[in-house]
mmCIF file of C-alpha atoms and ligand atoms in Angstrom:
data_model
loop_
_atom_site.group_PDB
_atom_site.id
_atom_site.type_symbol
_atom_site.label_atom_id
_atom_site.label_comp_id
_atom_site.label_asym_id
_atom_site.label_seq_id
_atom_site.Cartn_x
_atom_site.Cartn_y
_atom_site.Cartn_z
ATOM 1 C CA MET K 37 6.309 27.796 -21.796
ATOM 2 C CA LYS K 38 4.916 26.985 -17.941
ATOM 3 C CA ARG K 39 1.232 27.338 -17.234
ATOM 4 C CA LYS K 40 0.188 29.848 -14.707
ATOM 5 C CA LEU K 41 -1.410 28.369 -11.649
ATOM 6 C CA ILE K 42 -2.693 30.243 -8.255
ATOM 7 C CA LEU K 43 -3.391 27.712 -5.908
ATOM 8 C CA ASP K 44 -6.264 28.707 -3.670
ATOM 9 C CA VAL K 45 -5.482 26.536 -0.026
ATOM 10 C CA ASP K 46 -7.257 26.393 3.616
ATOM 11 C CA THR K 47 -4.254 23.723 4.650
ATOM 12 C CA GLY K 48 -4.850 21.044 5.413
ATOM 13 C CA ILE K 49 -2.804 17.514 5.891
ATOM 14 C CA ASP K 50 -4.000 17.112 2.238
ATOM 15 C CA ASP K 51 -3.797 20.794 0.726
ATOM 16 C CA ALA K 52 -0.145 20.688 1.912
ATOM 17 C CA ILE K 53 0.565 17.699 0.115
ATOM 18 C CA GLY K 54 -1.308 19.376 -2.916
ATOM 19 C CA ILE K 55 0.975 22.131 -2.578
ATOM 20 C CA ILE K 56 3.916 19.765 -2.869
ATOM 21 C CA LEU K 57 2.830 18.316 -5.676
ATOM 22 C CA ALA K 58 1.894 21.318 -7.396
ATOM 23 C CA VAL K 59 6.029 23.130 -6.899
ATOM 24 C CA LYS K 60 7.583 19.727 -7.126
ATOM 25 C CA SER K 61 6.017 18.880 -10.472
ATOM 26 C CA ARG K 62 8.343 22.020 -11.985
ATOM 27 C CA GLN K 63 5.182 22.173 -14.668
ATOM 28 C CA PHE K 64 3.417 25.873 -13.409
ATOM 29 C CA GLU K 65 4.240 29.271 -12.934
ATOM 30 C CA ILE K 66 2.610 29.359 -9.170
ATOM 31 C CA LEU K 67 1.537 32.792 -9.793
ATOM 32 C CA GLY K 68 0.499 32.850 -5.401
ATOM 33 C CA ILE K 69 -1.003 30.667 -3.396
ATOM 34 C CA THR K 70 -3.793 31.983 -2.081
ATOM 35 C CA THR K 71 -5.398 30.795 1.541
ATOM 36 C CA VAL K 72 -9.255 30.448 2.691
ATOM 37 C CA ASN K 73 -10.835 29.313 6.214
ATOM 38 C CA GLY K 74 -11.745 26.248 6.226
ATOM 39 C CA ASN K 75 -10.332 23.188 7.529
ATOM 40 C CA VAL K 76 -8.572 25.327 10.106
ATOM 41 C CA SER K 77 -8.731 29.367 10.709
ATOM 42 C CA LEU K 78 -7.289 31.167 8.081
ATOM 43 C CA GLU K 79 -4.393 32.176 9.785
ATOM 44 C CA SER K 80 -3.562 28.737 10.487
ATOM 45 C CA ALA K 81 -4.280 27.940 6.939
ATOM 46 C CA THR K 82 -1.434 30.972 5.975
ATOM 47 C CA GLN K 83 1.083 29.989 8.189
ATOM 48 C CA ASN K 84 0.325 26.037 7.474
ATOM 49 C CA THR K 85 0.971 27.103 3.685
ATOM 50 C CA CYS K 86 4.516 29.074 4.636
ATOM 51 C CA LYS K 87 5.710 26.549 6.755
ATOM 52 C CA VAL K 88 5.052 24.061 3.777
ATOM 53 C CA LEU K 89 6.578 26.444 1.291
ATOM 54 C CA HIS K 90 10.080 26.890 3.990
ATOM 55 C CA LEU K 91 9.939 22.756 3.662
ATOM 56 C CA LEU K 92 10.564 22.857 0.153
ATOM 57 C CA ASP K 93 12.584 25.522 -0.057
ATOM 58 C CA GLU K 94 10.436 27.722 -2.285
ATOM 59 C CA GLU K 95 9.776 30.909 -0.653
ATOM 60 C CA ASP K 96 9.814 33.056 -2.918
ATOM 61 C CA ILE K 97 6.713 31.826 -4.153
ATOM 62 C CA PRO K 98 3.815 34.033 -3.093
ATOM 63 C CA VAL K 99 1.062 33.297 -0.282
ATOM 64 C CA ILE K 100 -1.922 35.642 -0.108
ATOM 65 C CA LYS K 101 -4.606 35.527 2.816
ATOM 66 C CA GLY K 102 -8.078 35.883 1.933
ATOM 67 C CA ALA K 103 -11.360 35.291 3.621
ATOM 68 C CA ASN K 104 -11.814 34.630 7.069
ATOM 69 C CA ALA K 105 -15.171 32.967 6.849
ATOM 70 C CA PRO K 106 -17.523 31.731 4.557
ATOM 71 C CA LEU K 107 -19.744 34.611 2.610
ATOM 72 C CA LEU K 108 -22.390 33.909 5.081
ATOM 73 C CA ARG K 109 -22.045 31.113 7.685
ATOM 74 C CA ASN K 110 -20.214 30.500 10.484
ATOM 75 C CA SER K 111 -16.767 28.467 10.115
ATOM 76 C CA TYR K 112 -16.945 24.749 10.876
ATOM 77 C CA PHE K 113 -13.220 23.542 11.282
ATOM 78 C CA GLU K 114 -12.352 20.275 10.532
ATOM 79 C CA HIS K 115 -9.556 19.508 13.362
ATOM 80 C CA ALA K 116 -11.075 16.037 14.446
ATOM 81 C CA VAL K 117 -9.552 14.919 10.967
ATOM 82 C CA HIS K 118 -6.644 17.717 10.240
ATOM 83 C CA GLY K 119 -5.427 17.729 14.232
ATOM 84 C CA GLN K 120 -5.367 21.432 15.889
ATOM 85 C CA ASP K 121 -3.048 22.711 14.027
ATOM 86 C CA GLY K 122 -3.997 21.461 10.526
ATOM 87 C CA LEU K 123 -1.667 19.203 9.723
ATOM 88 C CA GLY K 124 -1.703 16.508 12.392
ATOM 89 C CA GLY K 125 1.229 18.197 14.222
ATOM 90 C CA ALA K 126 3.981 17.315 11.838
ATOM 91 C CA LEU K 127 5.164 20.667 11.312
ATOM 92 C CA LEU K 128 4.615 21.888 14.927
ATOM 93 C CA ASP K 129 8.279 22.808 15.930
ATOM 94 C CA ALA K 130 9.166 24.297 12.320
ATOM 95 C CA PRO K 131 10.702 27.993 12.284
ATOM 96 C CA ILE K 132 8.023 30.469 10.850
ATOM 97 C CA LYS K 133 10.662 32.055 8.323
ATOM 98 C CA LYS K 134 8.154 33.080 5.462
ATOM 99 C CA GLN K 135 5.340 35.560 5.853
ATOM 100 C CA PRO K 136 2.161 35.973 3.723
ATOM 101 C CA ASP K 137 2.841 38.413 1.184
ATOM 102 C CA GLU K 138 0.311 41.965 1.179
ATOM 103 C CA GLY K 139 -2.874 41.568 -0.631
ATOM 104 C CA PHE K 140 -5.930 40.080 -0.527
ATOM 105 C CA ALA K 141 -6.715 36.720 -2.318
ATOM 106 C CA PRO K 142 -10.094 37.798 -4.402
ATOM 107 C CA ASP K 143 -7.750 40.365 -5.360
ATOM 108 C CA PHE K 144 -5.178 38.908 -6.296
ATOM 109 C CA MET K 145 -7.079 36.404 -8.535
ATOM 110 C CA ILE K 146 -9.059 38.704 -10.335
ATOM 111 C CA ASN K 147 -5.626 41.079 -10.925
ATOM 112 C CA SER K 148 -3.551 38.103 -11.902
ATOM 113 C CA ILE K 149 -6.351 36.808 -14.254
ATOM 114 C CA LEU K 150 -7.276 39.955 -15.951
ATOM 115 C CA SER K 151 -3.588 40.300 -16.282
ATOM 116 C CA PHE K 152 -2.619 37.283 -17.989
ATOM 117 C CA SER K 153 -6.579 36.772 -20.130
ATOM 118 C CA GLY K 154 -6.510 33.516 -21.025
ATOM 119 C CA GLU K 155 -3.667 31.828 -18.856
ATOM 120 C CA VAL K 156 -4.950 31.705 -15.642
ATOM 121 C CA THR K 157 -5.583 28.092 -14.569
ATOM 122 C CA LEU K 158 -7.127 27.981 -11.133
ATOM 123 C CA VAL K 159 -6.930 24.668 -8.595
ATOM 124 C CA LEU K 160 -9.353 25.223 -5.473
ATOM 125 C CA THR K 161 -9.025 22.855 -2.590
ATOM 126 C CA GLY K 162 -10.907 24.519 -0.115
ATOM 127 C CA PRO K 163 -13.851 26.275 0.280
ATOM 128 C CA LEU K 164 -15.093 28.210 -3.050
ATOM 129 C CA THR K 165 -15.004 31.451 -0.275
ATOM 130 C CA ASN K 166 -11.710 33.673 -2.140
ATOM 131 C CA LEU K 167 -13.432 33.089 -6.193
ATOM 132 C CA ALA K 168 -16.741 33.796 -4.886
ATOM 133 C CA LEU K 169 -15.714 37.310 -3.562
ATOM 134 C CA ALA K 170 -13.749 37.629 -7.015
ATOM 135 C CA LEU K 171 -16.642 36.828 -8.445
ATOM 136 C CA LYS K 172 -18.835 39.443 -6.559
ATOM 137 C CA LYS K 173 -16.602 41.954 -7.312
ATOM 138 C CA CYS K 174 -15.546 41.584 -10.993
ATOM 139 C CA PRO K 175 -17.569 39.021 -12.924
ATOM 140 C CA GLU K 176 -16.108 39.287 -16.029
ATOM 141 C CA ILE K 177 -13.056 37.520 -14.479
ATOM 142 C CA VAL K 178 -15.398 34.073 -15.999
ATOM 143 C CA HIS K 179 -14.800 35.436 -19.415
ATOM 144 C CA HIS K 180 -10.595 35.813 -18.692
ATOM 145 C CA VAL K 181 -9.871 32.922 -16.194
ATOM 146 C CA LYS K 182 -7.692 29.718 -18.592
ATOM 147 C CA GLU K 183 -9.797 27.161 -16.685
ATOM 148 C CA VAL K 184 -10.775 26.239 -12.889
ATOM 149 C CA ILE K 185 -10.579 22.871 -10.704
ATOM 150 C CA PHE K 186 -12.127 22.404 -7.766
ATOM 151 C CA MET K 187 -11.778 19.817 -5.107
ATOM 152 C CA GLY K 188 -15.517 19.616 -3.609
ATOM 153 C CA GLY K 189 -18.489 17.650 -3.651
ATOM 154 C CA VAL K 190 -19.971 14.630 -4.209
ATOM 155 C CA VAL K 191 -22.028 13.388 -7.295
ATOM 156 C CA GLN K 192 -22.911 9.723 -6.163
ATOM 157 C CA GLY K 193 -22.413 8.229 -2.939
ATOM 158 C CA PRO K 194 -21.818 9.415 0.396
ATOM 159 C CA GLY K 195 -20.858 12.794 2.240
ATOM 160 C CA ASN K 196 -17.878 12.930 4.169
ATOM 161 C CA VAL K 197 -19.664 15.617 6.822
ATOM 162 C CA THR K 198 -23.526 15.141 6.562
ATOM 163 C CA PRO K 199 -25.109 11.625 5.498
ATOM 164 C CA THR K 200 -25.117 13.982 1.759
ATOM 165 C CA ALA K 201 -22.328 16.699 1.528
ATOM 166 C CA GLU K 202 -18.960 17.173 1.155
ATOM 167 C CA TYR K 203 -16.868 19.490 3.380
ATOM 168 C CA ASN K 204 -15.557 21.711 0.822
ATOM 169 C CA VAL K 205 -19.358 22.266 -0.367
ATOM 170 C CA TYR K 206 -20.755 22.233 2.856
ATOM 171 C CA VAL K 207 -18.348 24.713 4.745
ATOM 172 C CA ASP K 208 -19.374 27.674 2.076
ATOM 173 C CA PRO K 209 -22.821 26.336 -0.300
ATOM 174 C CA GLU K 210 -23.556 29.709 -1.088
ATOM 175 C CA ALA K 211 -19.623 30.388 -2.729
ATOM 176 C CA ALA K 212 -20.209 26.839 -4.961
ATOM 177 C CA LYS K 213 -23.541 27.649 -6.030
ATOM 178 C CA LEU K 214 -21.903 31.425 -7.490
ATOM 179 C CA VAL K 215 -18.929 29.948 -8.843
ATOM 180 C CA LEU K 216 -21.485 27.062 -10.461
ATOM 181 C CA ASP K 217 -23.803 29.740 -11.583
ATOM 182 C CA ALA K 218 -20.778 32.351 -12.835
ATOM 183 C CA GLY K 219 -20.316 30.498 -16.408
ATOM 184 C CA PHE K 220 -16.972 29.783 -16.788
ATOM 185 C CA ALA K 221 -16.291 27.837 -19.907
ATOM 186 C CA SER K 222 -14.192 25.393 -18.544
ATOM 187 C CA LEU K 223 -14.981 24.124 -14.938
ATOM 188 C CA THR K 224 -14.116 20.666 -13.474
ATOM 189 C CA GLN K 225 -15.168 19.266 -10.344
ATOM 190 C CA VAL K 226 -12.946 16.369 -8.603
ATOM 191 C CA GLY K 227 -15.246 14.769 -5.487
ATOM 192 C CA LEU K 228 -15.489 12.132 -2.948
ATOM 193 C CA ASP K 229 -16.478 10.337 -6.156
ATOM 194 C CA VAL K 230 -13.062 9.955 -7.830
ATOM 195 C CA THR K 231 -10.475 11.404 -4.582
ATOM 196 C CA ARG K 232 -12.279 8.564 -2.151
ATOM 197 C CA LYS K 233 -10.406 5.964 -4.468
ATOM 198 C CA ALA K 234 -7.238 7.523 -3.917
ATOM 199 C CA LEU K 235 -5.789 6.099 -1.009
ATOM 200 C CA LEU K 236 -2.430 6.829 -0.027
ATOM 201 C CA THR K 237 -0.975 3.831 1.525
ATOM 202 C CA ASP K 238 2.054 2.906 4.215
ATOM 203 C CA GLU K 239 3.912 1.183 0.983
ATOM 204 C CA HIS K 240 3.404 4.709 -1.214
ATOM 205 C CA ILE K 241 4.645 6.661 1.789
ATOM 206 C CA SER K 242 7.741 3.837 2.098
ATOM 207 C CA ARG K 243 8.566 4.919 -1.608
ATOM 208 C CA ILE K 244 9.098 8.765 -1.254
ATOM 209 C CA GLU K 245 13.191 9.043 -0.925
ATOM 210 C CA ASN K 246 13.392 12.536 0.165
ATOM 211 C CA GLY K 247 13.757 12.021 4.000
ATOM 212 C CA GLU K 248 12.284 15.165 4.563
ATOM 213 C CA LEU K 249 9.531 15.155 2.874
ATOM 214 C CA ARG K 250 8.736 10.944 3.902
ATOM 215 C CA GLU K 251 8.876 11.757 7.202
ATOM 216 C CA PHE K 252 6.466 15.095 6.896
ATOM 217 C CA VAL K 253 3.482 13.106 4.953
ATOM 218 C CA ASP K 254 3.548 10.209 7.761
ATOM 219 C CA GLN K 255 3.389 12.374 10.659
ATOM 220 C CA SER K 256 1.259 13.948 8.571
ATOM 221 C CA THR K 257 -1.090 11.987 7.926
ATOM 222 C CA ALA K 258 -1.079 9.366 10.615
ATOM 223 C CA ASP K 259 -3.910 9.985 11.973
ATOM 224 C CA TYR K 260 -5.482 11.076 9.553
ATOM 225 C CA ARG K 261 -4.855 7.525 8.259
ATOM 226 C CA LYS K 262 -5.827 5.634 11.222
ATOM 227 C CA ARG K 263 -9.236 7.621 11.735
ATOM 228 C CA TYR K 264 -9.639 6.431 8.153
ATOM 229 C CA PHE K 265 -9.391 2.746 8.932
ATOM 230 C CA GLU K 266 -11.857 3.152 11.757
ATOM 231 C CA ARG K 267 -14.415 4.784 9.802
ATOM 232 C CA ASN K 268 -13.872 3.073 6.569
ATOM 233 C CA ARG K 269 -12.314 -0.036 7.303
ATOM 234 C CA VAL K 270 -9.348 0.461 4.746
ATOM 235 C CA SER K 271 -5.870 1.497 4.848
ATOM 236 C CA GLY K 272 -4.848 4.383 3.662
ATOM 237 C CA CYS K 273 -6.288 7.999 3.533
ATOM 238 C CA ALA K 274 -7.711 10.017 0.799
ATOM 239 C CA MET K 275 -5.904 11.954 -1.038
ATOM 240 C CA HIS K 276 -8.568 14.472 -2.264
ATOM 241 C CA ASP K 277 -6.721 17.616 -2.690
ATOM 242 C CA PRO K 278 -3.487 16.353 -4.851
ATOM 243 C CA LEU K 279 -5.579 14.687 -6.605
ATOM 244 C CA ALA K 280 -7.674 17.720 -7.704
ATOM 245 C CA VAL K 281 -3.506 19.349 -8.665
ATOM 246 C CA ALA K 282 -3.303 16.020 -10.841
ATOM 247 C CA VAL K 283 -6.127 16.349 -12.993
ATOM 248 C CA ALA K 284 -4.279 20.123 -13.497
ATOM 249 C CA LEU K 285 -1.350 18.373 -14.296
ATOM 250 C CA ASN K 286 -2.699 15.211 -16.845
ATOM 251 C CA LYS K 287 -6.582 15.375 -17.479
ATOM 252 C CA ASN K 288 -5.897 11.931 -18.874
ATOM 253 C CA LEU K 289 -6.043 10.449 -15.141
ATOM 254 C CA VAL K 290 -9.817 10.983 -15.099
ATOM 255 C CA THR K 291 -12.908 10.449 -16.965
ATOM 256 C CA THR K 292 -15.496 13.344 -16.816
ATOM 257 C CA GLU K 293 -19.245 13.701 -17.677
ATOM 258 C CA LYS K 294 -20.908 17.178 -18.358
ATOM 259 C CA TYR K 295 -23.923 17.943 -16.338
ATOM 260 C CA TYR K 296 -25.728 20.763 -14.698
ATOM 261 C CA CYS K 297 -24.845 21.040 -11.178
ATOM 262 C CA ASP K 298 -26.434 22.477 -8.165
ATOM 263 C CA VAL K 299 -26.297 23.376 -4.312
ATOM 264 C CA GLU K 300 -28.618 22.865 -1.696
ATOM 265 C CA MET K 301 -28.800 25.359 0.690
ATOM 266 C CA LYS K 302 -32.079 25.557 2.822
ATOM 267 C CA SER K 303 -32.490 22.016 3.942
ATOM 268 C CA GLU K 304 -32.312 20.007 7.222
ATOM 269 C CA LEU K 305 -31.071 16.569 6.370
ATOM 270 C CA CYS K 306 -29.179 17.510 2.442
ATOM 271 C CA ASP K 307 -27.508 21.064 3.572
ATOM 272 C CA GLY K 308 -24.742 21.616 1.316
ATOM 273 C CA GLN K 309 -25.052 18.615 -1.110
ATOM 274 C CA LEU K 310 -24.112 18.869 -4.381
ATOM 275 C CA VAL K 311 -26.667 18.049 -6.989
ATOM 276 C CA CYS K 312 -25.752 16.982 -9.702
ATOM 277 C CA ASP K 313 -28.942 16.436 -12.918
ATOM 278 C CA ILE K 314 -27.788 13.194 -14.209
ATOM 279 C CA GLN K 315 -30.533 12.086 -16.590
ATOM 280 C CA GLU K 316 -30.978 16.086 -17.189
ATOM 281 C CA ARG K 317 -34.611 16.103 -15.431
ATOM 282 C CA LEU K 318 -34.088 19.956 -14.956
ATOM 283 C CA GLY K 319 -33.400 20.735 -18.371
ATOM 284 C CA LYS K 320 -30.773 23.329 -17.871
ATOM 285 C CA ARG K 321 -27.620 23.512 -19.383
ATOM 286 C CA THR K 322 -24.892 22.323 -18.134
ATOM 287 C CA ASN K 323 -22.436 23.453 -15.990
ATOM 288 C CA LEU K 324 -20.185 21.455 -14.783
ATOM 289 C CA GLN K 325 -17.073 18.831 -16.081
ATOM 290 C CA VAL K 326 -17.283 15.690 -13.262
ATOM 291 C CA CYS K 327 -14.790 13.653 -12.965
ATOM 292 C CA THR K 328 -16.679 9.923 -12.718
ATOM 293 C CA THR K 329 -13.138 7.853 -12.775
ATOM 294 C CA VAL K 330 -9.954 7.853 -11.702
ATOM 295 C CA LEU K 331 -6.616 5.644 -12.533
ATOM 296 C CA VAL K 332 -5.360 5.155 -9.245
ATOM 297 C CA GLU K 333 -2.223 3.572 -10.230
ATOM 298 C CA GLU K 334 -1.384 5.787 -12.816
ATOM 299 C CA PHE K 335 -2.141 8.934 -9.782
ATOM 300 C CA PHE K 336 0.233 7.144 -7.436
ATOM 301 C CA ASP K 337 3.270 7.058 -10.040
ATOM 302 C CA MET K 338 2.988 10.425 -10.942
ATOM 303 C CA PHE K 339 2.561 11.354 -7.374
ATOM 304 C CA LEU K 340 5.741 9.675 -6.572
ATOM 305 C CA SER K 341 7.968 10.272 -9.730
ATOM 306 C CA ILE K 342 7.281 14.056 -8.938
ATOM 307 C CA VAL K 343 7.777 14.167 -5.290
ATOM 308 C CA ASN K 344 10.780 11.691 -5.994
ATOM 309 C CA SER K 345 11.978 14.006 -9.310
HETATM 310 C C1 LIG E 209 -11.838 18.271 1.272
HETATM 311 O O1 LIG E 209 -12.373 18.316 2.779
HETATM 312 C C2 LIG E 209 -10.778 19.177 3.317
HETATM 313 O O2 LIG E 209 -10.846 18.195 4.948
HETATM 314 C C3 LIG E 209 -10.175 18.194 2.911
HETATM 315 O O3 LIG E 209 -8.817 19.594 2.745
HETATM 316 C C4 LIG E 209 -10.331 18.665 1.558
HETATM 317 O O4 LIG E 209 -10.082 19.416 0.392
HETATM 318 C C5 LIG E 209 -12.485 16.492 0.938
HETATM 319 O O5 LIG E 209 -13.360 16.461 1.537
HETATM 320 CA CA1 LIG E 210 -8.947 21.184 1.497
#
C-alpha cells in the first residue's frame, strides 16, 4: 500500500523539482499538494504547481491553496533566486490547463489527517504557515499525523537570508515555533546543514533522459546555478526541497540527532534563526530530529533513477 502524502510547497525552482521527485517516485498516494506564500506569492506558487503537474501529465492530483501571507509578518519573496515567476522563467509560456481545487490548505490538512488517522506523512518545503494555521485550529492533529518532515533552518552554519537564518524559517518564524512546540511524535528537519551538500551539477542534468524534464531542470536552474557559483564558488545549486522529499522516501540517506530546538523571533541580527540546543544547556525535552549528515551520491542516484523511471 502506498503511503499517504501531503506536500506543502511555495513553488519555487527546488519545490518544483521536489514535486517531480515525489510524483515520479510512485511511492506515495498524494492526497494533495498544498500551496503557501513564500518564494513567490500564493497565486504564483499555486500556478507554478499546476504547471509542474501539467508537465508531468498528472493534473488529477489536487492542488489546494493556503495562506497568502505569514502569520504576523509581511511577505518576503525570493525573486532574486527563483526569478520573477518563481521557476526561473522555465514554464513561462506553458499553458495553464489545471486550476487549483476548492478549499483552504490548513483545513485540507486537518480533514485528511483526521480521516486517515496515523497514515498521513506531511512534507513541507516552504514557510510553515499552513501547518501552523492547522495546528491553531485543531491542535489534536499532532496525535493523528504519521510524520512531519520539513525543509528549513540551519543548525551549524550560516543562514541563506541573513548571516544566521534560513529562508523558510526566516519568512514565518512564528509558524515555525508553533510547529516545533506542537508535540509531534515524529518531526524531522532537513536543513541547510545537509541540503547545501546536495548540489545539482551540469553532469547530473545531462543524465536526465526525458527531454522535457531535462529541459525544465536545465532552464529553471540556470540562473540559480549561476548565482550559486557567484556566491559560493561551487558549480551547481542546492537541492533543498528535493532532499526533504528524498528523506521521506528513504530515511537511510541521512543520519539524524534529536535535539531541543526553538526559533529566535526578536533579535536585530538573529531574527528567524533556528536555535538548536546541541549541548542540552536548557534541559528541555527534545522536539526535533535534525538531519546531520547526508549520503550525497546515493541521493543523486535515487533522484536520477526516479526521474528516469
Ligand atoms: C528554501 O528556501 C527556498 O527559497 C527554497 O525553495 C527552499 O525551500 C531553502 O532555504
Ligand atoms: Ca521551497
